[in-house]
Amino acid sequence: MEADKPNLDVSFEPPENVVFTRNKFVVNSQWDRIIRWWNDGDHSVSNENKFMVPFHTFDLKKHWLRTDWKPVGSFNLSKDLLTELKKSKNINDEFDKAKNHNRRLPDLNWNSLNLKRSPTKEQATNVQSMISIRNGANFSVPGAGKTMTTLATWKFLQQRNEIDKLLIICPKSAFEAWTEEEPKETFNEQVNTQIFDGKQILPQTEILVTNYEKLENENYLQRISQWMFKQLTMLVLDEAHRVKGGSNSARWRACRKISNIASRVDLLTGTPMPQDYSDLRNLLSLSWKNV
C-alpha cells in the first residue's frame, strides 16, 4: 500500500542520466518548484510526471533530497543509481589521490620495454607518474616528449594486462608522428598502426589514429566505439585543448561518448586552459567524470 505522502522515485538511465518520477501526492506546485531547482529555472516539462537530469548534475546537487525534500516527502534511489554513485565516489577519491604530488611513484623495469632510446630523467618521472594513477594528463611544453612518454605508458600498461589497444585522437598534422615517426623511434620492435578513415579496422592494429573532425560523423563514432568495446582501450586526446568547449561542443560530446568506453583516458596539451579555468575543467571531465 502506497504511503499517503509525496514520494520521488529516482533512477539511473544509461549512459549518464538520472530520472525523477513523482507519485500522485506530489502536487503540481511542488513538482514545478522541483523541476525549476534541478534544471536551473527551466520548468518546460512541469506538466509531466517524469523529468531527467545529467548524472553529473545529480551527483553535485543530491544533498537537496535530504536537506530540502525529506522534510516534505520521501524518496527512493534505485539500485543502479546507488551503484553509479559509489563508482563516482571512487573516481573522485582516486582523483584526489592523483593530485597528491607526494604520492609514491612505482619502480619500473625499463629494459622490459625494449626501448630504442632511453628517456630523460623528466620523461621517466612523467611515465612513473602516469602509471601510478587511473587516468593521466601531460601538460608539458612542446618538444618535451609527450608522445614518447605516452607510448611508453601504454606499453607498460599493456605488459601488465591493464590495457590492450591505443586510440589516438589528434589533428591530421600529427598522424605521421603517431603512426610512423614516434613508434619507430621509441620501440625496437614493430608496432602495428592504422589511420582510421572509415574503412575496416584491421585485427592486428595496436594503435588506431583518427582526428577530431571524424568524431562528428555518427557512423564513424559508432565504428570506433564498437572497436573499443572489444578490448581494453587507452584513449589519448592529443592537443586536447581542441575540445575545451565542453558540452556545447559536438566534438567534446563525441569525446565524452568514447571516454565512457575507454579503460583509461590521457590528455596531452601544452595549453590546458587558453581562456579560463572552465577550459581545464571541461578537459578533466573527459578523463575524470564529475570532477
GROMACS .gro file of N, CA, C and O in nm, residues 169-227:
model
  236
  169ILE      N    1   4.330   1.038  -3.069
  169ILE     CA    2   4.253   1.141  -3.137
  169ILE      C    3   4.344   1.264  -3.145
  169ILE      O    4   4.389   1.315  -3.041
  170CYS      N    5   4.371   1.311  -3.264
  170CYS     CA    6   4.469   1.420  -3.279
  170CYS      C    7   4.442   1.495  -3.410
  170CYS      O    8   4.364   1.448  -3.494
  171PRO      N    9   4.505   1.609  -3.431
  171PRO     CA   10   4.495   1.677  -3.560
  171PRO      C   11   4.562   1.594  -3.669
  171PRO      O   12   4.652   1.514  -3.642
  172LYS      N   13   4.521   1.614  -3.794
  172LYS     CA   14   4.580   1.540  -3.905
  172LYS      C   15   4.731   1.564  -3.914
  172LYS      O   16   4.806   1.475  -3.955
  173SER      N   17   4.774   1.682  -3.874
  173SER     CA   18   4.916   1.714  -3.882
  173SER      C   19   5.002   1.624  -3.791
  173SER      O   20   5.123   1.616  -3.809
  174ALA      N   21   4.937   1.556  -3.695
  174ALA     CA   22   5.011   1.469  -3.603
  174ALA      C   23   5.002   1.322  -3.641
  174ALA      O   24   5.059   1.236  -3.572
  175PHE      N   25   4.931   1.290  -3.749
  175PHE     CA   26   4.915   1.150  -3.790
  175PHE      C   27   5.049   1.079  -3.807
  175PHE      O   28   5.069   0.967  -3.760
  176GLU      N   29   5.138   1.142  -3.881
  176GLU     CA   30   5.266   1.077  -3.911
  176GLU      C   31   5.347   1.053  -3.784
  176GLU      O   32   5.414   0.949  -3.771
  177ALA      N   33   5.340   1.145  -3.691
  177ALA     CA   34   5.415   1.129  -3.567
  177ALA      C   35   5.369   1.006  -3.490
  177ALA      O   36   5.450   0.928  -3.438
  178TRP      N   37   5.235   0.986  -3.484
  178TRP     CA   38   5.180   0.875  -3.407
  178TRP      C   39   5.189   0.741  -3.481
  178TRP      O   40   5.199   0.636  -3.417
  179THR      N   41   5.182   0.742  -3.613
  179THR     CA   42   5.179   0.616  -3.688
  179THR      C   43   5.316   0.574  -3.741
  179THR      O   44   5.337   0.455  -3.766
  180GLU      N   45   5.407   0.669  -3.760
  180GLU     CA   46   5.535   0.636  -3.821
  180GLU      C   47   5.653   0.677  -3.733
  180GLU      O   48   5.728   0.593  -3.683
  181GLU      N   49   5.670   0.805  -3.715
  181GLU     CA   50   5.793   0.857  -3.654
  181GLU      C   51   5.815   0.808  -3.510
  181GLU      O   52   5.916   0.744  -3.480
  182GLU      N   53   5.722   0.839  -3.421
  182GLU     CA   54   5.744   0.811  -3.280
  182GLU      C   55   5.748   0.662  -3.246
  182GLU      O   56   5.834   0.618  -3.169
  183PRO      N   57   5.656   0.578  -3.299
  183PRO     CA   58   5.668   0.435  -3.269
  183PRO      C   59   5.801   0.375  -3.314
  183PRO      O   60   5.861   0.294  -3.243
  184LYS      N   61   5.850   0.416  -3.432
  184LYS     CA   62   5.976   0.364  -3.483
  184LYS      C   63   6.095   0.414  -3.402
  184LYS      O   64   6.194   0.343  -3.384
  185GLU      N   65   6.088   0.538  -3.355
  185GLU     CA   66   6.198   0.596  -3.278
  185GLU      C   67   6.196   0.553  -3.131
  185GLU      O   68   6.296   0.564  -3.061
  186THR      N   69   6.080   0.505  -3.085
  186THR     CA   70   6.066   0.468  -2.944
  186THR      C   71   6.095   0.321  -2.919
  186THR      O   72   6.165   0.285  -2.824
  187PHE      N   73   6.040   0.232  -3.005
  187PHE     CA   74   6.050   0.088  -2.982
  187PHE      C   75   6.142   0.020  -3.084
  187PHE      O   76   6.147   0.060  -3.201
  188ASN      N   77   6.209  -0.086  -3.039
  188ASN     CA   78   6.290  -0.165  -3.131
  188ASN      C   79   6.204  -0.257  -3.217
  188ASN      O   80   6.235  -0.282  -3.332
  189GLU      N   81   6.095  -0.307  -3.158
  189GLU     CA   82   6.007  -0.395  -3.234
  189GLU      C   83   5.901  -0.313  -3.308
  189GLU      O   84   5.874  -0.198  -3.274
  190GLN      N   85   5.842  -0.374  -3.411
  190GLN     CA   86   5.740  -0.305  -3.491
  190GLN      C   87   5.608  -0.298  -3.415
  190GLN      O   88   5.567  -0.394  -3.349
  191VAL      N   89   5.543  -0.185  -3.425
  191VAL     CA   90   5.410  -0.166  -3.368
  191VAL      C   91   5.313  -0.144  -3.484
  191VAL      O   92   5.340  -0.062  -3.573
  192ASN      N   93   5.203  -0.215  -3.485
  192ASN     CA   94   5.105  -0.205  -3.594
  192ASN      C   95   5.013  -0.086  -3.571
  192ASN      O   96   4.937  -0.083  -3.475
  193THR      N   97   5.023   0.012  -3.661
  193THR     CA   98   4.941   0.133  -3.650
  193THR      C   99   4.848   0.144  -3.771
  193THR      O  100   4.872   0.084  -3.876
  194GLN      N  101   4.740   0.220  -3.753
  194GLN     CA  102   4.645   0.240  -3.864
  194GLN      C  103   4.576   0.373  -3.846
  194GLN      O  104   4.537   0.411  -3.734
  195ILE      N  105   4.560   0.445  -3.955
  195ILE     CA  106   4.479   0.567  -3.956
  195ILE      C  107   4.337   0.528  -3.992
  195ILE      O  108   4.313   0.464  -4.096
  196PHE      N  109   4.242   0.563  -3.908
  196PHE     CA  110   4.103   0.526  -3.933
  196PHE      C  111   4.040   0.624  -4.031
  196PHE      O  112   4.028   0.743  -4.003
  197ASP      N  113   4.000   0.573  -4.146
  197ASP     CA  114   3.938   0.657  -4.249
  197ASP      C  115   3.798   0.609  -4.284
  197ASP      O  116   3.743   0.644  -4.388
  198GLY      N  117   3.739   0.530  -4.195
  198GLY     CA  118   3.605   0.481  -4.217
  198GLY      C  119   3.600   0.340  -4.273
  198GLY      O  120   3.494   0.279  -4.277
  199LYS      N  121   3.715   0.290  -4.317
  199LYS     CA  122   3.721   0.154  -4.371
  199LYS      C  123   3.741   0.055  -4.257
  199LYS      O  124   3.739   0.090  -4.140
  200GLN      N  125   3.762  -0.071  -4.291
  200GLN     CA  126   3.777  -0.176  -4.190
  200GLN      C  127   3.897  -0.150  -4.101
  200GLN      O  128   4.005  -0.113  -4.147
  201ILE      N  129   3.878  -0.172  -3.971
  201ILE     CA  130   3.989  -0.164  -3.877
  201ILE      C  131   4.053  -0.302  -3.872
  201ILE      O  132   3.988  -0.401  -3.837
  202LEU      N  133   4.179  -0.309  -3.908
  202LEU     CA  134   4.247  -0.438  -3.919
  202LEU      C  135   4.263  -0.502  -3.781
  202LEU      O  136   4.291  -0.433  -3.682
  203PRO      N  137   4.247  -0.635  -3.772
  203PRO     CA  138   4.255  -0.701  -3.641
  203PRO      C  139   4.391  -0.689  -3.575
  203PRO      O  140   4.402  -0.693  -3.452
  204GLN      N  141   4.499  -0.674  -3.654
  204GLN     CA  142   4.633  -0.664  -3.595
  204GLN      C  143   4.668  -0.523  -3.548
  204GLN      O  144   4.774  -0.501  -3.491
  205THR      N  145   4.578  -0.427  -3.573
  205THR     CA  146   4.605  -0.288  -3.534
  205THR      C  147   4.620  -0.275  -3.383
  205THR      O  148   4.533  -0.317  -3.307
  206GLU      N  149   4.731  -0.215  -3.340
  206GLU     CA  150   4.755  -0.190  -3.198
  206GLU      C  151   4.729  -0.044  -3.163
  206GLU      O  152   4.682  -0.012  -3.054
  207ILE      N  153   4.766   0.045  -3.255
  207ILE     CA  154   4.744   0.189  -3.236
  207ILE      C  155   4.655   0.240  -3.348
  207ILE      O  156   4.694   0.236  -3.465
  208LEU      N  157   4.536   0.286  -3.313
  208LEU     CA  158   4.442   0.341  -3.410
  208LEU      C  159   4.441   0.492  -3.394
  208LEU      O  160   4.427   0.544  -3.283
  209VAL      N  161   4.455   0.562  -3.507
  209VAL     CA  162   4.466   0.709  -3.504
  209VAL      C  163   4.357   0.770  -3.590
  209VAL      O  164   4.333   0.726  -3.703
  210THR      N  165   4.292   0.872  -3.538
  210THR     CA  166   4.196   0.948  -3.619
  210THR      C  167   4.193   1.091  -3.567
  210THR      O  168   4.257   1.124  -3.468
  211ASN      N  169   4.117   1.177  -3.635
  211ASN     CA  170   4.114   1.319  -3.597
  211ASN      C  171   3.979   1.358  -3.537
  211ASN      O  172   3.880   1.285  -3.549
  212TYR      N  173   3.977   1.474  -3.473
  212TYR     CA  174   3.857   1.519  -3.402
  212TYR      C  175   3.739   1.538  -3.497
  212TYR      O  176   3.624   1.509  -3.460
  213GLU      N  177   3.764   1.584  -3.617
  213GLU     CA  178   3.656   1.608  -3.713
  213GLU      C  179   3.580   1.481  -3.745
  213GLU      O  180   3.458   1.483  -3.763
  214LYS      N  181   3.652   1.368  -3.751
  214LYS     CA  182   3.588   1.241  -3.784
  214LYS      C  183   3.483   1.202  -3.680
  214LYS      O  184   3.383   1.137  -3.711
  215LEU      N  185   3.506   1.242  -3.555
  215LEU     CA  186   3.415   1.204  -3.448
  215LEU      C  187   3.278   1.270  -3.461
  215LEU      O  188   3.181   1.226  -3.398
  216GLU      N  189   3.268   1.375  -3.541
  216GLU     CA  190   3.139   1.441  -3.560
  216GLU      C  191   3.048   1.361  -3.651
  216GLU      O  192   2.928   1.388  -3.659
  217ASN      N  193   3.104   1.262  -3.722
  217ASN     CA  194   3.026   1.173  -3.807
  217ASN      C  195   2.978   1.057  -3.720
  217ASN      O  196   3.058   0.980  -3.667
  218GLU      N  197   2.848   1.043  -3.703
  218GLU     CA  198   2.791   0.943  -3.613
  218GLU      C  199   2.829   0.802  -3.653
  218GLU      O  200   2.854   0.715  -3.567
  219ASN      N  201   2.838   0.776  -3.783
  219ASN     CA  202   2.875   0.643  -3.829
  219ASN      C  203   3.020   0.611  -3.790
  219ASN      O  204   3.050   0.501  -3.742
  220TYR      N  205   3.109   0.708  -3.809
  220TYR     CA  206   3.249   0.688  -3.771
  220TYR      C  207   3.259   0.666  -3.620
  220TYR      O  208   3.335   0.580  -3.573
  221LEU      N  209   3.187   0.747  -3.545
  221LEU     CA  210   3.191   0.737  -3.399
  221LEU      C  211   3.143   0.600  -3.352
  221LEU      O  212   3.201   0.539  -3.261
  222GLN      N  213   3.039   0.550  -3.417
  222GLN     CA  214   2.986   0.418  -3.382
  222GLN      C  215   3.086   0.308  -3.413
  222GLN      O  216   3.105   0.215  -3.334
  223ARG      N  217   3.155   0.319  -3.526
  223ARG     CA  218   3.255   0.220  -3.565
  223ARG      C  219   3.370   0.217  -3.464
  223ARG      O  220   3.418   0.110  -3.424
  224ILE      N  221   3.416   0.334  -3.424
  224ILE     CA  222   3.524   0.341  -3.326
  224ILE      C  223   3.478   0.285  -3.192
  224ILE      O  224   3.551   0.212  -3.124
  225SER      N  225   3.356   0.318  -3.152
  225SER     CA  226   3.303   0.269  -3.025
  225SER      C  227   3.296   0.117  -3.024
  225SER      O  228   3.332   0.053  -2.924
  226GLN      N  229   3.251   0.058  -3.133
  226GLN     CA  230   3.242  -0.088  -3.141
  226GLN      C  231   3.381  -0.151  -3.129
  226GLN      O  232   3.397  -0.255  -3.065
  227TRP      N  233   3.481  -0.088  -3.191
  227TRP     CA  234   3.618  -0.138  -3.181
  227TRP      C  235   3.668  -0.131  -3.037
  227TRP      O  236   3.731  -0.225  -2.987
   0.00000   0.00000   0.00000
